[in-house]
């Protein structure tokens, strides 16, 4: 399930974040890529050894992780630190699969939070290569995409201006993407029954089923 989550950050927070990022050093993104990804990764990435970086991560991570839609769909257990990248001057990240382990964290879900307005740059779409065809995403600032890290994807070349994004990975309580989708569907179904009113019994049964499936599938 590829999920677009609107308004994870409001306009003011995006502005603050962009201002903070001007004080962080950006280095060649290939430094943090594995051998295969190095061949196709051409971007700039915030230096995680930068003095302001940890503070920045501590400030932004809860704003992403506490989003209710993100929480219910992704069931996050552990997060990597949030990374930041810039693409300009025809920079691109060719087709690749993200590393399965990020240190101690299994990357079940990747997320990308867009920080630049689409009018500021040309190209730079995040393209998912799925069996049914390619899907391209270029979202408004503060909007985020979360997708299974098992997906082959790329970033199209930026031919004008600069693409600025935050991104990272989540180890989910539920490893299997299809199982996570089932839990999310049940969550949504229960909410819409409760909104409709008069379906409390059905809502309870759906809630019970979701909880019991979670007990079967969760790996804390
Ligand atoms: Ni990637």
CSV table of N, CA and C in Angstrom, one decimal, residues 140-202:
chain,number,residue,atom,x,y,z
A,140,UNK,N,3.0,18.4,-2.5
A,140,UNK,CA,3.1,19.8,-1.9
A,140,UNK,C,3.9,19.8,-0.6
A,141,UNK,N,4.5,20.9,-0.2
A,141,UNK,CA,5.3,20.9,1.0
A,141,UNK,C,4.5,20.5,2.2
A,142,UNK,N,5.1,19.7,3.1
A,142,UNK,CA,4.4,19.2,4.3
A,142,UNK,C,3.6,17.9,4.1
A,143,UNK,N,3.5,17.5,2.8
A,143,UNK,CA,2.8,16.3,2.5
A,143,UNK,C,3.8,15.1,2.4
A,144,UNK,N,3.4,13.9,2.8
A,144,UNK,CA,4.3,12.8,2.9
A,144,UNK,C,3.8,11.6,2.1
A,145,UNK,N,4.7,10.8,1.6
A,145,UNK,CA,4.4,9.5,1.1
A,145,UNK,C,5.0,8.4,1.9
A,146,UNK,N,4.3,7.4,2.2
A,146,UNK,CA,4.9,6.2,2.9
A,146,UNK,C,4.6,5.0,2.1
A,147,UNK,N,5.6,4.2,1.8
A,147,UNK,CA,5.5,3.0,0.9
A,147,UNK,C,6.3,1.8,1.4
A,148,UNK,N,5.9,0.6,1.1
A,148,UNK,CA,6.7,-0.5,1.5
A,148,UNK,C,8.1,-0.4,1.0
A,149,UNK,N,9.1,-0.6,1.8
A,149,UNK,CA,10.5,-0.5,1.4
A,149,UNK,C,10.9,-1.6,0.5
A,150,UNK,N,10.0,-2.5,0.2
A,150,UNK,CA,10.3,-3.6,-0.8
A,150,UNK,C,10.1,-3.1,-2.2
A,151,UNK,N,9.7,-1.8,-2.4
A,151,UNK,CA,9.3,-1.3,-3.7
A,151,UNK,C,10.6,-0.8,-4.4
A,152,UNK,N,10.7,-1.1,-5.7
A,152,UNK,CA,11.8,-0.5,-6.5
A,152,UNK,C,11.3,0.9,-6.8
A,153,UNK,N,12.2,1.8,-6.6
A,153,UNK,CA,11.9,3.2,-6.9
A,153,UNK,C,13.0,4.1,-7.3
A,154,UNK,N,12.8,5.3,-7.8
A,154,UNK,CA,13.8,6.2,-8.2
A,154,UNK,C,13.4,7.6,-8.0
A,155,UNK,N,14.3,8.5,-8.1
A,155,UNK,CA,14.0,10.0,-8.1
A,155,UNK,C,14.4,10.5,-9.5
A,156,UNK,N,13.5,11.1,-10.2
A,156,UNK,CA,13.7,11.6,-11.5
A,156,UNK,C,14.7,12.8,-11.5
A,157,UNK,N,15.5,13.0,-12.5
A,157,UNK,CA,16.4,14.1,-12.5
A,157,UNK,C,15.8,15.5,-12.3
A,158,UNK,N,16.4,16.3,-11.5
A,158,UNK,CA,15.9,17.7,-11.3
A,158,UNK,C,16.5,18.6,-12.3
A,159,UNK,N,15.7,19.1,-13.2
A,159,UNK,CA,16.2,19.9,-14.3
A,159,UNK,C,16.1,21.4,-14.1
A,160,UNK,N,15.4,21.8,-13.1
A,160,UNK,CA,15.4,23.3,-12.7
A,160,UNK,C,15.1,23.4,-11.2
A,161,UNK,N,15.8,24.3,-10.6
A,161,UNK,CA,15.5,24.6,-9.1
A,161,UNK,C,16.1,23.5,-8.3
A,162,UNK,N,15.5,23.3,-7.1
A,162,UNK,CA,16.0,22.4,-6.1
A,162,UNK,C,14.9,21.6,-5.4
A,163,UNK,N,15.0,20.3,-5.4
A,163,UNK,CA,14.1,19.4,-4.6
A,163,UNK,C,14.7,19.2,-3.2
A,164,UNK,N,13.9,19.5,-2.2
A,164,UNK,CA,14.3,19.3,-0.8
A,164,UNK,C,13.3,18.4,-0.1
A,165,UNK,N,13.8,17.3,0.4
A,165,UNK,CA,12.9,16.4,1.1
A,165,UNK,C,13.5,15.9,2.4
A,166,UNK,N,12.6,15.5,3.4
A,166,UNK,CA,13.1,14.7,4.5
A,166,UNK,C,12.6,13.3,4.2
A,167,UNK,N,13.4,12.3,4.7
A,167,UNK,CA,13.0,10.9,4.5
A,167,UNK,C,13.6,10.1,5.6
A,168,UNK,N,13.1,8.8,5.6
A,168,UNK,CA,13.6,7.9,6.7
A,168,UNK,C,12.9,6.6,6.5
A,169,UNK,N,13.1,5.7,7.5
A,169,UNK,CA,12.6,4.4,7.5
A,169,UNK,C,12.0,4.0,8.8
A,170,UNK,N,11.0,3.1,8.7
A,170,UNK,CA,10.3,2.6,9.9
A,170,UNK,C,10.4,1.1,10.0
A,171,UNK,N,10.7,0.6,11.2
A,171,UNK,CA,10.4,-0.8,11.4
A,171,UNK,C,9.0,-0.9,12.0
A,172,UNK,N,8.2,-1.7,11.4
A,172,UNK,CA,6.8,-1.7,11.8
A,172,UNK,C,6.6,-2.9,12.8
A,173,UNK,N,5.6,-2.7,13.6
A,173,UNK,CA,5.2,-3.8,14.5
A,173,UNK,C,4.8,-5.1,13.7
A,174,UNK,N,4.3,-4.8,12.5
A,174,UNK,CA,3.8,-5.9,11.6
A,174,UNK,C,4.7,-5.8,10.3
A,175,UNK,N,5.5,-6.9,10.1
A,175,UNK,CA,6.5,-6.9,9.1
A,175,UNK,C,5.8,-6.9,7.7
A,176,UNK,N,4.8,-7.7,7.5
A,176,UNK,CA,4.2,-8.0,6.2
A,176,UNK,C,3.3,-6.8,5.8
A,177,UNK,N,3.5,-6.3,4.5
A,177,UNK,CA,2.8,-5.2,4.1
A,177,UNK,C,1.3,-5.5,3.9
A,178,UNK,N,1.0,-6.7,3.4
A,178,UNK,CA,-0.4,-7.1,3.2
A,178,UNK,C,-1.1,-7.2,4.5
A,179,UNK,N,-0.5,-7.7,5.5
A,179,UNK,CA,-1.1,-7.8,6.9
A,179,UNK,C,-1.3,-6.4,7.4
A,180,UNK,N,-0.4,-5.5,7.2
A,180,UNK,CA,-0.6,-4.1,7.7
A,180,UNK,C,-1.8,-3.5,7.0
A,181,UNK,N,-1.9,-3.8,5.7
A,181,UNK,CA,-3.1,-3.2,4.9
A,181,UNK,C,-4.4,-3.7,5.5
A,182,UNK,N,-4.4,-5.0,5.8
A,182,UNK,CA,-5.6,-5.6,6.4
A,182,UNK,C,-6.0,-4.9,7.7
A,183,UNK,N,-5.0,-4.7,8.5
A,183,UNK,CA,-5.3,-4.0,9.8
A,183,UNK,C,-5.7,-2.6,9.6
A,184,UNK,N,-5.2,-1.9,8.6
A,184,UNK,CA,-5.6,-0.5,8.3
A,184,UNK,C,-7.0,-0.5,7.8
A,185,UNK,N,-7.4,-1.4,6.9
A,185,UNK,CA,-8.7,-1.5,6.4
A,185,UNK,C,-9.7,-1.7,7.5
A,186,UNK,N,-9.4,-2.6,8.4
A,186,UNK,CA,-10.3,-2.9,9.5
A,186,UNK,C,-10.5,-1.6,10.4
A,187,UNK,N,-9.4,-0.9,10.6
A,187,UNK,CA,-9.4,0.3,11.4
A,187,UNK,C,-10.3,1.3,10.8
A,188,UNK,N,-10.2,1.5,9.4
A,188,UNK,CA,-11.0,2.5,8.7
A,188,UNK,C,-12.5,2.0,8.7
A,189,UNK,N,-12.7,0.7,8.6
A,189,UNK,CA,-14.1,0.2,8.5
A,189,UNK,C,-14.8,0.5,9.9
A,190,UNK,N,-14.0,0.2,11.0
A,190,UNK,CA,-14.6,0.5,12.3
A,190,UNK,C,-14.9,2.0,12.5
A,191,UNK,N,-14.0,2.8,12.1
A,191,UNK,CA,-14.3,4.3,12.2
A,191,UNK,C,-15.5,4.7,11.4
A,192,UNK,N,-15.7,4.2,10.2
A,192,UNK,CA,-16.8,4.7,9.4
A,192,UNK,C,-18.1,4.1,10.0
A,193,UNK,N,-18.1,2.9,10.5
A,193,UNK,CA,-19.3,2.4,11.2
A,193,UNK,C,-19.7,3.2,12.4
A,194,UNK,N,-18.7,3.6,13.2
A,194,UNK,CA,-18.9,4.5,14.4
A,194,UNK,C,-19.5,5.8,14.0
A,195,UNK,N,-19.0,6.4,12.8
A,195,UNK,CA,-19.5,7.7,12.4
A,195,UNK,C,-20.9,7.6,11.9
A,196,UNK,N,-21.2,6.4,11.3
A,196,UNK,CA,-22.6,6.3,10.8
A,196,UNK,C,-23.6,6.2,11.9
A,197,UNK,N,-23.2,5.6,13.1
A,197,UNK,CA,-24.1,5.5,14.2
A,197,UNK,C,-25.0,4.3,14.1
A,198,UNK,N,-25.4,3.7,15.2
A,198,UNK,CA,-26.3,2.6,15.2
A,198,UNK,C,-25.6,1.2,14.8
A,199,UNK,N,-24.3,1.2,14.6
A,199,UNK,CA,-23.6,0.0,14.2
A,199,UNK,C,-22.6,-0.4,15.3
A,200,UNK,N,-22.9,-0.1,16.5
A,200,UNK,CA,-21.9,-0.3,17.6
A,200,UNK,C,-21.4,-1.8,17.7
A,201,UNK,N,-22.4,-2.6,17.5
A,201,UNK,CA,-22.1,-4.1,17.7
A,201,UNK,C,-21.2,-4.5,16.6
A,202,UNK,N,-21.4,-4.1,15.3
A,202,UNK,CA,-20.5,-4.4,14.2
A,202,UNK,C,-19.1,-3.8,14.4
